[in-house]
Amino acid sequence: MSPAHTRGSNHWRLAALLLVILMAALLRLAVLDTEGLWSDEGYTFHVAGKSIPDLIRTFRHDDSPPLFYLISKSCRAFLAGWTSPETAVRFFPALSSALAVVVLALFLHKQRRLWPTLLLLAFSSYGIFYARQARSYGWIMLLIFLLIFLSQKIAQKGGRGPAIGLALVLGALLWSHNIGFVIWASGFGAFSLLLIHARITHRTMRPAFQGLAAHLGGLVLVLPWHLAGGDQLYQHVFLNLWMSVYWQKAPLILAPVFSLVVFGPGSPMRPPSPGNLPTPVPSAEWILCLVLTIGIIAAAAFGLIHQRLSSKSAAREDETSLFFELVYLFAPLFLILAASLIWAPTYVLGRADVVAFPAFVLVMGRGLALIGSRWRRGLLSAYILVCTFMILPLLGVGHSPRLKGQDRILAGKLAEDLGSNDLYVHVALSSPSMETYLETWDIPHQIRYFPESQAPSPAATWPFPVDSVETYRRQALALRSRLENGEVDHLWTTARLRDEIPPSKDNTAEDLVYPQSVLAFVLGGLDPLPVYVHKGRTGPDTLRYHQDWVGGVRLVLKYRREDLVDLTTLGGIEVKP
């Protein structure tokens, strides 16, 4: 082949590479305000708007370290004023995910598996979905790609520079999310095995020692936060009890297998509800995604096994790289599973297991590079087609029931009627997204929380013990007194119906979940609930709605002084399960 022809091929290859990277960036960064913010994203928006001392104090009541929020704070401040709140708070994770594609291209540009791996990541509906969330997932994926590549480089050749880089990346990961500890443990275990293998085979143990030292260095970097944060890790037990309910529809022991399914092309995602678990009557969409996922996993496994069994054995460096990719794929999944079974609910399909997704992409890309070109092109073409179909609604093309927007719509309706002397009483998960919009739109009103324990971490679901009913009653009476004494003109709240109760004009406090039922009972007894009716352009609209991704029908209630019942007529409070 002539030098000119080689140069031409390289130019075309570079152009194609840049085109894929550009498309990956557009899919992650374009029209980030298509969807409204949901509760957790609203929480990110509010925390990122706090002063640093207030932000640090906030995280004493949370279960996440502060690095992601500190960076998001800078991005929000930089973008404020010339972009939407959704874009301001989603830009950093989306940019991080786009940079992960660039990092992958840089590290794999000389390897045969570049193209299948790059296409799997660039067009992954799973990766794009989480990149466009105002949470730390896109940032975590970037850090884990860096971590895997640095670990492979240390294991193959050693080096002080990669070891220092690995320690810094581990430190950043552990400062960003506590789920990083399962990645830390996975890598520490991998380098421990590498050390044992080197000792048995009489090879140099220096790379293994450098990897272990990097892990210890990363752990040292995060110790100051946990010494200052006190029992933050223990907060997880209280904030995430709902995860055990999540697994009532499927056996938790199968969680690692389900993770491989949702990592696949076009995985139908509806976190954090269990909508992405296999359903008794699967939809056509689910079947298509499942079949294509199984096809990709099977083809990649065939390629890897065939190479291993063939006479052309892989180079030792490739075997070492594959070893680390398999460790970072499976060890985190089983460590999260073990933590859920032994310590506290942790495994949330499509969220907690996101730490294993980068390794999944690398392993699948490696395997697909080893099969026939026709099979590879066919699978990747189908993958890109299905993923694109799933992604288009996120970009404003078409519609999907998985799109967020209910809270933004509701906030717009409330903004027309809320007064500066009105009190909005927020219950579990209603504050962050709602207040994001009301604050951004400068809608004057007052807010309180019920129960009061909801205030420190309004995006979490705290347990509401039944034996605290008297405490909740006293808090409800304090809120009632503000309306009763004329301190506020109206008292608004958003209450959720119990799952088996349909919405109707006759709904009463008995139909609401506990302890929201206590507040409604203290205000109006067992009279029909004063459901707010919004008089919009198309006519009256009774505000019963599904809050994004949380489940259950919500009622927007608007109490006036004349809606209050005589306290002397109220009997005792009966708590229904």
Coordinates of C-alpha atoms in Angstrom, one line a residue:
M1 CA 0.0 0.0 0.0
S2 CA 1.4 3.4 -1.0
P3 CA 2.2 6.1 1.6
A4 CA -0.3 8.4 0.0
H5 CA -3.1 5.7 0.2
T6 CA -2.2 5.1 3.9
R7 CA -2.3 8.8 4.6
G8 CA -5.7 9.0 2.9
S9 CA -7.1 6.1 4.9
N10 CA -5.8 7.7 8.2
H11 CA -7.5 11.0 7.2
W12 CA -10.8 9.2 6.6
R13 CA -10.4 7.3 9.9
L14 CA -9.8 10.5 11.8
A15 CA -12.8 12.2 10.2
A16 CA -15.0 9.3 11.1
L17 CA -13.7 9.3 14.6
L18 CA -14.4 13.0 15.0
L19 CA -17.9 12.6 13.5
V20 CA -18.8 9.9 16.1
I21 CA -17.4 11.9 19.0
L22 CA -19.4 15.0 17.7
M23 CA -22.6 13.0 17.5
A24 CA -22.0 11.5 20.9
A25 CA -21.6 15.0 22.3
L26 CA -24.7 16.3 20.6
L27 CA -26.8 13.4 21.9
R28 CA -25.7 14.2 25.4
L29 CA -25.6 18.0 25.4
A30 CA -28.3 19.1 23.0
V31 CA -31.6 20.6 24.3
L32 CA -31.0 19.6 27.9
D33 CA -34.2 21.4 28.9
T34 CA -36.5 19.2 26.8
E35 CA -37.5 17.4 30.0
G36 CA -38.5 19.0 33.3
L37 CA -36.5 18.4 36.5
W38 CA -37.7 15.7 38.8
S39 CA -37.2 15.5 42.6
D40 CA -33.5 14.4 42.8
E41 CA -32.5 16.8 40.0
G42 CA -34.2 19.6 41.8
Y43 CA -32.3 18.7 44.9
T44 CA -29.1 19.1 42.9
F45 CA -30.2 22.5 41.7
H46 CA -30.9 23.7 45.2
V47 CA -27.8 22.3 46.8
A48 CA -25.7 23.8 44.0
G49 CA -27.1 27.2 44.8
K50 CA -26.1 27.2 48.5
S51 CA -23.0 28.7 50.0
I52 CA -20.1 26.3 50.6
P53 CA -20.6 26.3 54.4
D54 CA -24.3 25.6 54.0
L55 CA -23.6 23.0 51.4
I56 CA -21.2 21.1 53.7
R57 CA -23.8 21.3 56.5
T58 CA -26.4 19.9 54.2
F59 CA -24.4 16.8 53.5
R60 CA -24.3 15.9 57.1
H61 CA -28.0 14.9 56.5
D62 CA -27.3 13.2 53.2
D63 CA -25.6 10.0 52.0
S64 CA -23.3 11.5 49.4
P65 CA -19.9 13.3 49.5
P66 CA -19.9 16.9 48.2
L67 CA -17.4 17.0 45.2
F68 CA -20.0 16.6 42.4
Y69 CA -22.2 19.3 44.0
L70 CA -19.3 21.7 44.4
I71 CA -18.5 21.3 40.7
S72 CA -22.2 21.6 39.8
K73 CA -22.3 24.8 41.9
S74 CA -19.6 26.4 39.7
C75 CA -21.4 25.3 36.5
R76 CA -24.7 26.6 37.7
A77 CA -23.2 30.0 38.7
F78 CA -21.4 30.2 35.3
L79 CA -24.5 29.4 33.3
A80 CA -27.0 31.3 35.4
G81 CA -28.8 34.1 33.6
W82 CA -28.4 32.9 30.0
T83 CA -29.7 29.4 30.1
S84 CA -32.6 27.4 31.6
P85 CA -32.4 25.8 35.1
E86 CA -32.5 22.4 33.5
T87 CA -29.5 23.1 31.3
A88 CA -27.6 24.8 34.0
V89 CA -27.8 21.9 36.3
R90 CA -27.4 19.1 33.7
F91 CA -24.5 20.6 31.8
F92 CA -21.7 19.2 33.9
P93 CA -22.8 15.5 34.0
A94 CA -23.6 15.7 30.2
L95 CA -20.2 17.1 29.4
S96 CA -18.5 14.5 31.6
S97 CA -20.3 11.7 29.7
A98 CA -19.1 13.3 26.4
L99 CA -15.6 13.5 27.7
A100 CA -15.8 9.8 28.6
V101 CA -16.3 9.1 24.8
V102 CA -13.2 11.2 24.1
V103 CA -11.2 9.4 26.8
L104 CA -12.1 6.0 25.4
A105 CA -11.1 7.1 21.9
L106 CA -7.7 8.3 23.2
F107 CA -6.9 5.2 25.1
L108 CA -8.1 2.7 22.5
H109 CA -7.1 4.5 19.3
K110 CA -4.5 2.0 18.3
Q111 CA -6.5 -1.1 19.2
R112 CA -8.6 -3.3 17.0
R113 CA -11.6 -3.0 19.3
L114 CA -11.8 0.8 19.1
W115 CA -14.8 1.0 16.7
P116 CA -17.2 -1.5 18.3
T117 CA -16.4 -0.1 21.8
L118 CA -16.7 3.5 20.7
L119 CA -20.1 2.9 19.0
L120 CA -21.4 1.0 22.0
L121 CA -20.6 3.9 24.3
A122 CA -21.4 6.8 21.9
F123 CA -24.9 5.7 21.1
S124 CA -25.8 3.9 24.3
S125 CA -29.3 4.9 25.3
Y126 CA -28.4 3.9 28.9
G127 CA -25.3 6.1 28.9
I128 CA -27.1 9.0 27.2
F129 CA -30.1 8.7 29.5
Y130 CA -27.9 9.1 32.6
A131 CA -25.7 11.7 31.0
R132 CA -28.7 13.9 30.8
Q133 CA -29.6 13.6 34.4
A134 CA -28.6 16.3 36.9
R135 CA -27.0 13.7 39.1
S136 CA -23.5 12.4 39.4
Y137 CA -23.8 9.4 37.0
G138 CA -22.2 11.0 33.9
W139 CA -19.3 12.2 36.1
I140 CA -18.9 8.8 37.7
M141 CA -18.8 7.0 34.4
L142 CA -16.0 9.3 33.2
L143 CA -14.0 8.7 36.4
I144 CA -14.4 4.9 36.1
F145 CA -13.2 4.8 32.5
L146 CA -10.1 6.7 33.6
L147 CA -9.7 4.4 36.5
I148 CA -9.9 1.2 34.4
F149 CA -7.5 2.5 31.8
L150 CA -5.0 3.6 34.5
S151 CA -5.3 0.3 36.3
Q152 CA -4.6 -1.6 33.1
K153 CA -1.6 0.6 32.3
I154 CA -0.1 0.1 35.8
A155 CA -0.7 -3.7 35.7
Q156 CA 1.0 -4.0 32.3
K157 CA 4.0 -1.7 32.7
G158 CA 3.9 0.0 36.1
G159 CA 4.9 3.6 36.4
R160 CA 4.8 6.3 39.1
G161 CA 2.7 8.7 36.9
P162 CA -0.2 6.3 36.3
A163 CA -0.1 5.3 39.9
I164 CA -0.4 8.9 41.1
G165 CA -3.2 9.4 38.5
L166 CA -5.1 6.4 39.7
A167 CA -4.9 7.6 43.3
L168 CA -6.3 11.0 42.3
V169 CA -9.1 9.5 40.2
L170 CA -10.0 7.1 43.1
G171 CA -10.0 10.1 45.5
A172 CA -12.3 12.1 43.1
L173 CA -14.6 9.1 42.8
L174 CA -14.8 8.6 46.6
W175 CA -15.4 12.3 47.1
S176 CA -18.2 12.2 44.6
H177 CA -20.3 9.1 45.6
N178 CA -20.1 6.5 48.3
I179 CA -20.9 3.8 45.7
G180 CA -17.3 4.4 44.7
F181 CA -16.2 2.2 47.6
V182 CA -17.3 -0.9 45.7
I183 CA -15.1 0.2 42.8
W184 CA -12.2 0.8 45.3
A185 CA -12.7 -2.7 46.7
S186 CA -12.9 -4.2 43.3
G187 CA -9.6 -2.6 42.2
F188 CA -7.9 -3.4 45.5
G189 CA -8.9 -7.0 45.1
A190 CA -7.7 -7.1 41.5
F191 CA -4.2 -5.8 42.3
S192 CA -4.0 -8.2 45.3
L193 CA -4.6 -11.1 43.0
L194 CA -2.1 -9.7 40.5
L195 CA 0.4 -9.6 43.4
I196 CA -0.2 -13.2 44.3
H197 CA 0.1 -14.3 40.6
A198 CA 3.3 -12.4 40.2
R199 CA 4.8 -14.0 43.3
I200 CA 3.8 -17.5 42.1
T201 CA 5.1 -17.0 38.6
H202 CA 8.3 -15.2 39.8
R203 CA 7.5 -12.0 37.8
T204 CA 8.1 -8.5 39.0
M205 CA 5.6 -7.5 41.8
R206 CA 6.3 -3.8 41.4
P207 CA 3.1 -3.0 39.3
A208 CA 0.9 -4.8 41.8
F209 CA 2.5 -2.9 44.7
Q210 CA 2.0 0.4 42.8
G211 CA -1.6 -0.4 42.2
L212 CA -2.2 -1.2 45.8
A213 CA -0.4 1.9 46.9
A214 CA -2.6 4.0 44.6
H215 CA -5.7 2.5 46.2
L216 CA -4.4 3.3 49.7
G217 CA -3.6 6.8 48.5
G218 CA -7.2 7.3 47.2
L219 CA -8.6 6.1 50.5
V220 CA -6.4 8.5 52.4
L221 CA -7.6 11.4 50.2
V222 CA -11.2 10.8 51.2
L223 CA -10.7 10.2 54.9
P224 CA -10.9 13.9 55.9
W225 CA -14.5 14.0 54.5
H226 CA -15.7 11.0 56.4
L227 CA -14.0 12.1 59.6
A228 CA -15.8 15.5 59.2
G229 CA -19.0 14.0 57.9
G230 CA -19.6 11.8 60.9
D231 CA -22.1 9.0 60.3
Q232 CA -22.9 9.9 56.7
L233 CA -22.5 6.3 55.5
Y234 CA -25.1 5.2 58.2
Q235 CA -27.6 7.8 56.8
H236 CA -27.9 5.4 53.8
V237 CA -29.8 3.0 55.9
F238 CA -32.5 5.5 56.7
L239 CA -32.6 7.3 53.3
N240 CA -32.9 4.3 51.1
L241 CA -35.2 1.9 52.9
W242 CA -37.5 2.1 49.8
M243 CA -35.0 0.0 47.9
S244 CA -36.1 -3.1 49.7
V245 CA -39.7 -2.4 48.4
Y246 CA -38.2 -2.0 44.9
W247 CA -37.3 -5.7 44.9
Q248 CA -40.6 -7.2 45.9
K249 CA -41.5 -7.8 42.3
A250 CA -38.3 -9.7 41.4
P251 CA -35.7 -11.7 43.4
L252 CA -32.8 -9.6 44.5
I253 CA -30.4 -12.5 44.0
L254 CA -30.9 -12.1 40.2
A255 CA -30.0 -8.4 40.3
P256 CA -26.6 -8.8 38.6
V257 CA -28.3 -10.6 35.6
F258 CA -30.9 -7.8 35.4
S259 CA -28.1 -5.2 35.3
L260 CA -26.6 -6.8 32.2
V261 CA -30.1 -6.5 30.6
V262 CA -30.6 -2.8 31.4
F263 CA -27.0 -2.1 30.2
G264 CA -28.0 -3.3 26.8
P265 CA -29.3 -1.3 23.8
G266 CA -32.4 0.8 24.3
S267 CA -33.0 -0.5 27.8
P268 CA -36.5 0.8 28.7
M269 CA -35.6 2.9 31.7
R270 CA -37.9 4.4 34.3
P271 CA -35.8 4.8 37.4
P272 CA -36.2 4.8 40.3
S273 CA -39.5 2.9 40.0
P274 CA -39.2 -0.8 39.1
G275 CA -40.6 -0.2 35.7
N276 CA -37.4 -1.6 34.1
L277 CA -37.8 -4.9 35.8
P278 CA -39.1 -7.8 33.6
T279 CA -42.9 -7.6 33.6
P280 CA -45.3 -10.6 33.6
V281 CA -46.5 -9.6 30.2
P282 CA -43.5 -8.0 28.5
S283 CA -44.0 -5.3 26.0
A284 CA -42.8 -5.5 22.4
E285 CA -40.2 -2.8 23.3
W286 CA -38.9 -4.9 26.2
I287 CA -38.7 -8.0 24.1
L288 CA -36.8 -6.2 21.3
C289 CA -34.3 -4.8 23.8
L290 CA -33.9 -8.1 25.6
V291 CA -33.3 -10.0 22.4
L292 CA -30.8 -7.5 21.1
T293 CA -29.0 -7.4 24.4
I294 CA -28.7 -11.1 24.6
G295 CA -27.4 -11.1 21.0
I296 CA -24.7 -8.7 21.8
I297 CA -23.6 -10.4 25.0
A298 CA -23.7 -13.8 23.3
A299 CA -21.7 -12.6 20.3
A300 CA -19.1 -10.9 22.6
A301 CA -18.8 -14.0 24.8
F302 CA -18.3 -16.1 21.7
G303 CA -15.5 -13.9 20.4
L304 CA -13.7 -13.9 23.7
I305 CA -14.0 -17.7 24.2
H306 CA -13.1 -18.5 20.6
Q307 CA -9.9 -16.4 20.9
R308 CA -9.0 -18.1 24.2
L309 CA -9.5 -21.6 22.7
S310 CA -7.8 -20.8 19.4
S311 CA -4.1 -21.5 18.7
K312 CA -3.6 -17.7 18.4
S313 CA -3.5 -17.0 22.1
A314 CA -3.9 -13.4 23.3
A315 CA -0.8 -11.4 24.3
R316 CA -0.2 -11.2 28.1
E317 CA -1.0 -7.5 28.0
D318 CA -4.4 -8.2 26.5
E319 CA -5.1 -10.9 29.1
T320 CA -4.3 -8.5 31.9
S321 CA -6.5 -5.8 30.4
L322 CA -9.4 -8.3 30.0
F323 CA -8.9 -9.4 33.6
F324 CA -9.3 -5.9 34.9
E325 CA -12.4 -5.2 32.7
L326 CA -14.1 -8.4 34.0
V327 CA -13.2 -7.6 37.6
Y328 CA -14.7 -4.1 37.2
L329 CA -17.8 -5.5 35.5
F330 CA -18.7 -8.3 37.9
A331 CA -17.1 -7.5 41.2
P332 CA -19.1 -4.2 41.8
L333 CA -22.4 -5.9 40.9
F334 CA -21.8 -8.7 43.5
L335 CA -20.4 -6.3 46.1
I336 CA -23.6 -4.2 45.8
L337 CA -25.7 -7.3 46.0
A338 CA -23.8 -8.5 49.1
A339 CA -24.2 -5.1 50.7
S340 CA -27.9 -5.2 50.1
L341 CA -28.3 -8.7 51.5
I342 CA -26.0 -8.2 54.5
W343 CA -26.0 -4.5 55.5
A344 CA -28.8 -2.3 54.0
P345 CA -30.8 -2.0 50.7
T346 CA -28.4 -0.6 48.1
Y347 CA -29.0 -2.3 44.7
V348 CA -31.2 -0.1 42.5
L349 CA -31.3 -1.5 39.0
G350 CA -30.0 1.1 36.5
R351 CA -28.7 3.4 39.2
A352 CA -26.4 1.9 41.8
D353 CA -25.0 -0.6 39.2
V354 CA -24.1 2.3 36.9
V355 CA -20.5 1.8 38.2
A356 CA -20.2 -1.4 36.3
F357 CA -21.5 0.0 33.0
P358 CA -18.1 1.3 31.7
A359 CA -16.5 -2.1 32.1
F360 CA -19.6 -3.7 30.4
V361 CA -18.9 -1.5 27.3
L362 CA -15.3 -2.4 27.3
V363 CA -15.9 -6.1 27.5
M364 CA -18.6 -6.1 24.9
G365 CA -16.5 -4.0 22.5
R366 CA -13.5 -6.3 23.0
G367 CA -15.6 -9.4 22.2
L368 CA -17.4 -7.9 19.2
A369 CA -14.1 -7.0 17.7
L370 CA -13.3 -10.8 17.6
I371 CA -16.3 -12.0 15.6
G372 CA -17.0 -11.9 11.9
S373 CA -17.4 -8.4 10.4
R374 CA -20.8 -9.1 9.0
W375 CA -22.2 -10.2 12.4
R376 CA -20.5 -7.3 14.1
R377 CA -21.8 -4.7 11.6
G378 CA -25.3 -6.2 11.8
L379 CA -25.4 -6.1 15.6
L380 CA -24.0 -2.6 15.9
S381 CA -26.4 -1.3 13.2
A382 CA -29.4 -2.7 15.1
Y383 CA -28.0 -1.4 18.3
I384 CA -27.6 2.1 17.0
L385 CA -31.0 2.0 15.4
V386 CA -32.8 0.9 18.6
C387 CA -30.9 3.2 20.8
T388 CA -31.6 6.2 18.5
F389 CA -35.3 5.4 18.6
M390 CA -35.2 5.3 22.4
I391 CA -33.2 8.6 22.6
L392 CA -35.2 10.8 20.3
P393 CA -37.9 11.7 22.8
L394 CA -35.2 13.1 25.1
L395 CA -34.3 15.4 22.3
G396 CA -37.8 16.6 21.8
V397 CA -38.6 14.3 18.8
G398 CA -41.8 12.3 19.5
H399 CA -43.1 11.4 23.0
S400 CA -42.5 8.8 25.6
P401 CA -44.3 8.0 28.9
R402 CA -40.8 8.0 30.5
L403 CA -40.3 11.7 29.9
K404 CA -40.2 14.0 32.9
G405 CA -42.3 17.1 33.0
Q406 CA -45.2 16.7 35.4
D407 CA -43.6 18.8 38.2
R408 CA -42.7 21.6 35.8
I409 CA -46.3 21.7 34.4
L410 CA -47.7 21.7 37.9
A411 CA -45.4 24.5 39.1
G412 CA -46.6 26.6 36.1
K413 CA -50.2 26.2 37.2
L414 CA -49.4 26.9 40.8
A415 CA -47.4 30.0 39.8
E416 CA -50.6 31.6 38.5
D417 CA -52.4 31.4 41.9
L418 CA -49.8 31.3 44.6
G419 CA -49.8 34.5 46.7
S420 CA -47.0 36.1 48.6
N421 CA -48.9 35.4 51.8
D422 CA -49.6 31.8 50.9
L423 CA -48.0 28.9 52.7
Y424 CA -46.9 25.8 50.7
V425 CA -46.4 22.8 52.9
H426 CA -44.1 20.3 51.2
V427 CA -44.3 16.6 51.9
A428 CA -41.9 13.8 50.9
L429 CA -40.3 14.5 47.5
S430 CA -42.5 17.4 46.6
S431 CA -40.1 20.3 47.3
P432 CA -37.0 20.1 45.2
S433 CA -38.3 20.1 41.7
M434 CA -41.3 22.3 42.5
E435 CA -39.2 24.9 44.3
T436 CA -36.7 25.0 41.5
Y437 CA -39.3 26.4 39.2
L438 CA -41.1 28.7 41.7
E439 CA -37.7 30.1 42.7
T440 CA -36.5 30.5 39.2
W441 CA -39.7 32.2 38.2
D442 CA -39.6 34.5 41.3
I443 CA -43.0 33.4 42.5
P444 CA -43.4 34.8 46.1
H445 CA -44.7 32.4 48.7
Q446 CA -43.7 30.8 52.0
I447 CA -42.7 27.1 52.5
R448 CA -42.7 24.7 55.4
Y449 CA -42.2 20.9 55.5
F450 CA -44.4 18.2 56.9
P451 CA -43.1 16.2 58.7
E452 CA -40.4 18.7 59.8
S453 CA -37.8 15.9 59.5
Q454 CA -38.2 16.2 55.7
A455 CA -36.5 19.6 55.6
P456 CA -32.8 18.5 55.9
S457 CA -33.0 16.1 53.0
P458 CA -36.2 16.9 51.0
A459 CA -35.3 14.6 48.1
A460 CA -35.2 11.5 50.3
T461 CA -37.9 9.3 51.7
W462 CA -37.5 9.2 55.5
P463 CA -39.2 6.4 57.4
F464 CA -42.4 7.6 59.2
P465 CA -42.8 5.5 62.3
V466 CA -46.4 5.0 63.3
D467 CA -45.6 5.6 67.0
S468 CA -44.8 9.2 66.1
V469 CA -48.4 10.0 65.3
E470 CA -48.6 12.4 68.2
T471 CA -45.5 14.2 67.1
Y472 CA -47.0 14.6 63.6
R473 CA -50.3 15.8 65.1
R474 CA -48.5 18.6 67.0
Q475 CA -46.7 19.6 63.9
A476 CA -49.9 19.7 61.9
L477 CA -51.6 21.8 64.6
A478 CA -48.7 24.3 64.4
L479 CA -49.3 24.6 60.6
R480 CA -53.0 24.9 61.2
S481 CA -52.6 27.8 63.6
R482 CA -50.8 29.9 61.0
L483 CA -53.9 29.7 58.8
E484 CA -56.3 29.9 61.6
N485 CA -54.7 33.1 63.1
G486 CA -54.5 34.8 59.7
E487 CA -50.7 34.6 59.4
V488 CA -51.2 33.2 55.9
D489 CA -54.1 33.5 53.5
H490 CA -54.0 29.9 52.1
L491 CA -52.3 26.7 53.0
W492 CA -51.3 24.5 50.1
T493 CA -49.9 21.0 50.1
T494 CA -49.5 18.0 47.8
A495 CA -50.8 14.8 49.3
R496 CA -50.6 11.3 47.9
L497 CA -53.5 8.8 47.7
R498 CA -52.9 5.3 49.0
D499 CA -52.2 3.0 46.1
E500 CA -55.5 1.2 46.2
I501 CA -57.6 4.3 46.4
P502 CA -58.9 5.9 43.1
P503 CA -59.2 9.7 42.9
S504 CA -62.7 11.1 43.3
K505 CA -64.6 14.1 44.6
D506 CA -65.2 12.2 47.9
N507 CA -61.6 11.5 48.8
T508 CA -60.9 12.3 52.5
A509 CA -57.9 12.2 54.8
E510 CA -58.4 8.5 55.3
D511 CA -57.5 7.9 51.6
L512 CA -54.1 9.5 52.0
V513 CA -50.7 7.9 52.8
Y514 CA -49.4 8.3 56.3
P515 CA -48.4 10.8 57.7
Q516 CA -49.9 13.1 55.1
S517 CA -53.2 11.8 56.3
V518 CA -52.5 13.3 59.8
L519 CA -52.1 16.8 58.3
A520 CA -55.3 16.6 56.3
F521 CA -57.2 15.2 59.2
V522 CA -56.1 18.0 61.6
L523 CA -57.0 20.6 59.0
G524 CA -60.3 19.3 57.7
G525 CA -61.3 16.2 59.6
L526 CA -63.0 13.7 57.4
D527 CA -64.6 16.3 55.1
P528 CA -63.9 15.8 51.4
L529 CA -60.5 17.1 50.6
P530 CA -60.3 20.7 49.1
V531 CA -58.6 19.6 45.8
Y532 CA -57.4 22.7 44.0
V533 CA -59.1 23.5 40.7
H534 CA -56.9 25.4 38.2
K535 CA -58.9 27.5 35.8
G536 CA -56.7 27.4 32.7
R537 CA -57.3 28.4 29.2
T538 CA -59.0 25.1 28.3
G539 CA -61.3 25.2 31.3
P540 CA -61.2 24.0 34.9
D541 CA -58.5 21.4 35.7
T542 CA -58.6 19.5 39.0
L543 CA -55.0 18.9 40.0
R544 CA -54.7 15.2 40.4
Y545 CA -51.4 14.1 38.9
H546 CA -48.6 11.5 38.9
Q547 CA -45.3 13.0 40.2
D548 CA -42.5 12.1 37.9
W549 CA -41.1 8.6 38.6
V550 CA -42.3 8.4 42.2
G551 CA -45.6 6.6 41.7
G552 CA -49.0 7.1 43.2
V553 CA -51.6 9.8 42.5
R554 CA -51.0 13.2 44.1
L555 CA -53.7 15.7 45.0
V556 CA -53.0 19.4 45.2
L557 CA -54.9 20.7 48.2
K558 CA -55.7 24.3 48.9
Y559 CA -57.1 25.1 52.4
R560 CA -58.8 28.3 53.4
R561 CA -59.7 29.3 56.9
E562 CA -63.3 28.3 56.2
D563 CA -62.1 24.8 55.3
L564 CA -60.9 24.2 58.8
V565 CA -63.0 22.0 61.0
D566 CA -63.8 22.6 64.7
L567 CA -61.0 20.9 66.6
T568 CA -63.4 19.8 69.3
T569 CA -65.2 17.6 66.8
L570 CA -62.1 15.6 65.9
G571 CA -61.7 12.2 67.3
G572 CA -58.6 10.1 67.6
I573 CA -56.3 9.4 64.7
E574 CA -56.4 5.9 63.2
V575 CA -53.4 5.0 61.1
K576 CA -54.1 2.7 58.2
P577 CA -51.4 0.4 56.7

